[in-house]
PDB file of C-alpha atoms and ligand atoms in Angstrom:
ATOM      1  CA  MET K 241      21.903   8.336  17.603  1.00 72.00           C
ATOM      2  CA  PRO K 242      22.329   4.764  17.100  1.00 81.00           C
ATOM      3  CA  MET K 243      25.262   3.511  15.893  1.00 89.00           C
ATOM      4  CA  VAL K 244      25.798   3.662  12.346  1.00 90.00           C
ATOM      5  CA  ILE K 245      27.989   0.524  10.539  1.00 93.00           C
ATOM      6  CA  ARG K 246      29.459   1.087   6.729  1.00 93.00           C
ATOM      7  CA  PHE K 247      29.685  -1.650   4.881  1.00 92.00           C
ATOM      8  CA  GLY K 248      30.802  -2.873   1.172  1.00 93.00           C
ATOM      9  CA  VAL K 249      28.235  -3.928  -1.333  1.00 91.00           C
ATOM     10  CA  SER K 250      29.607  -5.387  -4.537  1.00 92.00           C
ATOM     11  CA  MET K 251      27.375  -6.044  -7.788  1.00 92.00           C
ATOM     12  CA  GLU K 252      27.650  -6.013 -11.582  1.00 93.00           C
ATOM     13  CA  GLU K 253      28.753  -2.742 -12.886  1.00 95.00           C
ATOM     14  CA  SER K 254      25.707  -2.958 -15.678  1.00 95.00           C
ATOM     15  CA  LEU K 255      23.112  -3.407 -12.480  1.00 94.00           C
ATOM     16  CA  LEU K 256      24.869  -0.672 -10.285  1.00 95.00           C
ATOM     17  CA  SER K 257      24.751   1.882 -13.141  1.00 96.00           C
ATOM     18  CA  ARG K 258      20.733   0.961 -13.509  1.00 95.00           C
ATOM     19  CA  PHE K 259      20.443   1.300  -9.830  1.00 95.00           C
ATOM     20  CA  ASP K 260      22.172   5.030  -9.864  1.00 95.00           C
ATOM     21  CA  ALA K 261      20.268   6.179 -12.584  1.00 95.00           C
ATOM     22  CA  LEU K 262      16.998   4.927 -10.794  1.00 94.00           C
ATOM     23  CA  ILE K 263      17.615   6.651  -7.757  1.00 94.00           C
ATOM     24  CA  SER K 264      19.217   9.825  -9.030  1.00 94.00           C
ATOM     25  CA  SER K 265      15.590  10.072 -10.926  1.00 94.00           C
ATOM     26  CA  LYS K 266      13.749   9.770  -8.032  1.00 93.00           C
ATOM     27  CA  GLY K 267      16.081  12.525  -6.221  1.00 94.00           C
ATOM     28  CA  TYR K 268      18.039  10.533  -3.597  1.00 92.00           C
ATOM     29  CA  ALA K 269      21.097  12.394  -2.050  1.00 91.00           C
ATOM     30  CA  SER K 270      23.251   9.056  -1.687  1.00 93.00           C
ATOM     31  CA  ARG K 271      23.455   5.078  -2.658  1.00 94.00           C
ATOM     32  CA  SER K 272      23.552   4.946   1.058  1.00 94.00           C
ATOM     33  CA  GLU K 273      19.979   6.694   1.282  1.00 93.00           C
ATOM     34  CA  ALA K 274      18.314   4.563  -1.157  1.00 94.00           C
ATOM     35  CA  ILE K 275      19.287   1.651   0.021  1.00 94.00           C
ATOM     36  CA  ARG K 276      18.416   2.095   3.747  1.00 93.00           C
ATOM     37  CA  ASP K 277      15.021   2.840   2.149  1.00 92.00           C
ATOM     38  CA  LEU K 278      14.906  -0.322   0.180  1.00 92.00           C
ATOM     39  CA  VAL K 279      15.704  -2.522   3.414  1.00 91.00           C
ATOM     40  CA  ARG K 280      13.050  -0.652   5.279  1.00 88.00           C
ATOM     41  CA  GLU K 281      10.668  -1.305   2.667  1.00 85.00           C
ATOM     42  CA  GLU K 282      11.524  -5.249   2.332  1.00 85.00           C
ATOM     43  CA  LEU K 283      11.070  -5.290   6.325  1.00 84.00           C
ATOM     44  CA  VAL K 284       7.948  -3.452   6.690  1.00 80.00           C
ATOM     45  CA  ARG K 285       6.733  -5.912   3.585  1.00 80.00           C
ATOM     46  CA  GLN K 286       7.918  -8.802   5.871  1.00 80.00           C
ATOM     47  CA  GLU K 287       6.578  -7.626   9.273  1.00 76.00           C
ATOM     48  CA  TRP K 288       3.322  -7.058   7.049  1.00 76.00           C
ATOM     49  CA  LEU K 289       3.479 -11.036   6.272  1.00 76.00           C
ATOM     50  CA  GLU K 290       4.487 -12.171   9.485  1.00 78.00           C
ATOM     51  CA  GLY K 291       2.124  -9.781  11.527  1.00 71.00           C
ATOM     52  CA  GLU K 292      -0.733 -10.370  13.930  1.00 76.00           C
ATOM     53  CA  GLU K 293      -1.952  -6.899  13.311  1.00 82.00           C
ATOM     54  CA  VAL K 294      -1.101  -4.420  10.867  1.00 85.00           C
ATOM     55  CA  ALA K 295      -2.128  -0.848   9.329  1.00 90.00           C
ATOM     56  CA  GLY K 296      -2.674   0.466   5.834  1.00 93.00           C
ATOM     57  CA  THR K 297      -5.088   2.241   3.387  1.00 97.00           C
ATOM     58  CA  ILE K 298      -7.010   0.961   0.719  1.00 98.00           C
ATOM     59  CA  THR K 299      -7.519   3.599  -2.124  1.00 98.00           C
ATOM     60  CA  PHE K 300      -9.529   2.955  -5.049  1.00 98.00           C
ATOM     61  CA  VAL K 301     -11.421   4.979  -8.136  1.00 97.00           C
ATOM     62  CA  TYR K 302     -14.802   3.969  -9.445  1.00 96.00           C
ATOM     63  CA  ASP K 303     -17.502   4.429 -11.761  1.00 94.00           C
ATOM     64  CA  HIS K 304     -21.146   5.384  -9.301  1.00 91.00           C
ATOM     65  CA  HIS K 305     -23.209   5.099 -12.410  1.00 91.00           C
ATOM     66  CA  THR K 306     -21.962   1.397 -12.686  1.00 90.00           C
ATOM     67  CA  ARG K 307     -24.550  -0.393 -12.006  1.00 89.00           C
ATOM     68  CA  GLU K 308     -25.103  -2.064  -8.398  1.00 93.00           C
ATOM     69  CA  LEU K 309     -21.531  -0.858  -8.321  1.00 94.00           C
ATOM     70  CA  ALA K 310     -22.235   1.687  -5.050  1.00 92.00           C
ATOM     71  CA  HIS K 311     -24.172  -0.792  -3.202  1.00 94.00           C
ATOM     72  CA  LYS K 312     -22.005  -3.763  -3.450  1.00 95.00           C
ATOM     73  CA  LEU K 313     -18.783  -1.543  -2.380  1.00 96.00           C
ATOM     74  CA  LEU K 314     -21.035  -0.462   0.777  1.00 94.00           C
ATOM     75  CA  ALA K 315     -21.679  -4.220   1.712  1.00 96.00           C
ATOM     76  CA  VAL K 316     -18.164  -5.644   1.248  1.00 96.00           C
ATOM     77  CA  GLN K 317     -17.461  -2.728   3.534  1.00 96.00           C
ATOM     78  CA  HIS K 318     -20.141  -3.481   5.906  1.00 96.00           C
ATOM     79  CA  ASP K 319     -18.639  -7.347   5.704  1.00 94.00           C
ATOM     80  CA  ALA K 320     -14.934  -5.909   7.091  1.00 94.00           C
ATOM     81  CA  GLY K 321     -16.239  -3.393   9.850  1.00 91.00           C
ATOM     82  CA  ARG K 322     -13.984  -4.350  12.416  1.00 93.00           C
ATOM     83  CA  ASN K 323     -10.936  -3.932   9.829  1.00 95.00           C
ATOM     84  CA  ILE K 324     -12.078  -0.822   8.590  1.00 96.00           C
ATOM     85  CA  ILE K 325     -10.955   2.667  10.712  1.00 95.00           C
ATOM     86  CA  ALA K 326     -12.040   5.363   8.930  1.00 96.00           C
ATOM     87  CA  SER K 327     -12.956   6.231   5.431  1.00 96.00           C
ATOM     88  CA  GLN K 328     -13.010   9.149   3.132  1.00 97.00           C
ATOM     89  CA  HIS K 329     -14.851   9.494  -0.206  1.00 96.00           C
ATOM     90  CA  VAL K 330     -14.337  11.887  -2.614  1.00 97.00           C
ATOM     91  CA  HIS K 331     -16.301  12.799  -5.961  1.00 96.00           C
ATOM     92  CA  LEU K 332     -13.557  13.211  -8.056  1.00 95.00           C
ATOM     93  CA  ASP K 333     -15.774  14.382 -11.127  1.00 95.00           C
ATOM     94  CA  HIS K 334     -19.362  13.749 -12.919  1.00 95.00           C
ATOM     95  CA  HIS K 335     -18.786  10.206 -13.034  1.00 93.00           C
ATOM     96  CA  ASN K 336     -15.524   8.772 -10.993  1.00 95.00           C
ATOM     97  CA  CYS K 337     -15.427   8.176  -6.745  1.00 96.00           C
ATOM     98  CA  LEU K 338     -12.199   8.357  -5.063  1.00 97.00           C
ATOM     99  CA  GLU K 339     -12.576   6.485  -1.407  1.00 97.00           C
ATOM    100  CA  VAL K 340      -9.921   5.696   0.827  1.00 98.00           C
ATOM    101  CA  LEU K 341      -9.896   3.350   3.762  1.00 98.00           C
ATOM    102  CA  VAL K 342      -7.968   3.259   6.715  1.00 97.00           C
ATOM    103  CA  VAL K 343      -7.448  -0.207   7.732  1.00 96.00           C
ATOM    104  CA  LYS K 344      -6.072  -2.993  10.371  1.00 92.00           C
ATOM    105  CA  GLY K 345      -6.557  -5.859  11.122  1.00 90.00           C
ATOM    106  CA  LYS K 346      -4.674  -9.450  10.286  1.00 88.00           C
ATOM    107  CA  PRO K 347      -2.895  -9.289   7.247  1.00 87.00           C
ATOM    108  CA  LYS K 348      -5.302 -11.726   5.682  1.00 88.00           C
ATOM    109  CA  GLU K 349      -8.038 -10.033   6.314  1.00 92.00           C
ATOM    110  CA  VAL K 350      -6.726  -6.936   5.214  1.00 92.00           C
ATOM    111  CA  GLN K 351      -5.832  -8.187   1.814  1.00 91.00           C
ATOM    112  CA  ARG K 352      -9.074 -10.299   1.242  1.00 94.00           C
ATOM    113  CA  LEU K 353     -11.057  -6.890   1.625  1.00 96.00           C
ATOM    114  CA  ALA K 354      -8.294  -5.118  -0.705  1.00 96.00           C
ATOM    115  CA  GLY K 355      -9.118  -7.949  -3.119  1.00 95.00           C
ATOM    116  CA  ARG K 356     -12.996  -8.184  -3.297  1.00 96.00           C
ATOM    117  CA  ILE K 357     -13.003  -4.272  -3.746  1.00 96.00           C
ATOM    118  CA  LYS K 358     -10.189  -4.828  -6.690  1.00 95.00           C
ATOM    119  CA  ALA K 359     -12.321  -7.715  -7.973  1.00 94.00           C
ATOM    120  CA  ALA K 360     -15.637  -5.675  -8.035  1.00 93.00           C
ATOM    121  CA  ARG K 361     -16.381  -4.932 -11.842  1.00 90.00           C
ATOM    122  CA  GLY K 362     -16.486  -1.140 -12.264  1.00 91.00           C
ATOM    123  CA  VAL K 363     -13.907  -0.580  -9.484  1.00 95.00           C
ATOM    124  CA  LYS K 364     -10.893   1.008 -12.037  1.00 95.00           C
ATOM    125  CA  HIS K 365      -7.590   0.962  -9.663  1.00 95.00           C
ATOM    126  CA  CYS K 366      -7.675  -0.588  -5.970  1.00 96.00           C
ATOM    127  CA  LEU K 367      -3.956   0.301  -4.065  1.00 96.00           C
ATOM    128  CA  LEU K 368      -3.399  -1.621  -0.933  1.00 94.00           C
ATOM    129  CA  SER K 369      -0.851   0.401   0.826  1.00 91.00           C
ATOM    130  CA  MET K 370       0.728  -1.255   3.811  1.00 82.00           C
ATOM    131  CA  THR K 371       2.123   0.560   6.569  1.00 81.00           C
ATOM    132  CA  THR K 372       3.867  -0.140  10.202  1.00 72.00           C
ATOM    133  CA  THR K 373       4.706   1.803  13.647  1.00 67.00           C
ATOM    134  CA  GLY K 374       8.165   1.012  12.902  1.00 63.00           C
ATOM    135  CA  LYS K 375       8.100  -1.222  16.257  1.00 65.00           C
ATOM    136  CA  HIS K 376      10.511  -3.720  14.493  1.00 58.00           C
ATOM    137  CA  VAL K 377      11.476  -1.517  11.566  1.00 56.00           C
ATOM    138  CA  PRO K 378      14.401   1.080  12.761  1.00 57.00           C
TER     139      PRO K 378
HETATM  140 NI1   NI N 585     -18.920  10.100  -5.284  1.00 58.13          NI
END
């Protein structure tokens, strides 16, 4: 078990009551657990920005009837082939497709790929999720 250290945090009452309401709505059992998650998330974000090799997923939804869009999205993915480890395509309904790409590489490469997908006309939503192996995040 790693050593756990208790420390005090000071903040304005109004800020704390908003924080309590937020973590209660998210189902956290304690402020400590919520603060630990916030710290981990920020460390992951920093690791991403400074990292040599990062991993994550790009999830996006688009209407495959939009002219040339499916071809364009395929071309973008072929251009970034070395960053895409795996992909999954789901036909959500008659119009909409959902794709998930598992990605890795330099932060700038992965962000550029997500940006190109997001910018394609007809893509309704695109989310880049950054994750880590936890090497630097306890
Ligand atoms: Ni489809």
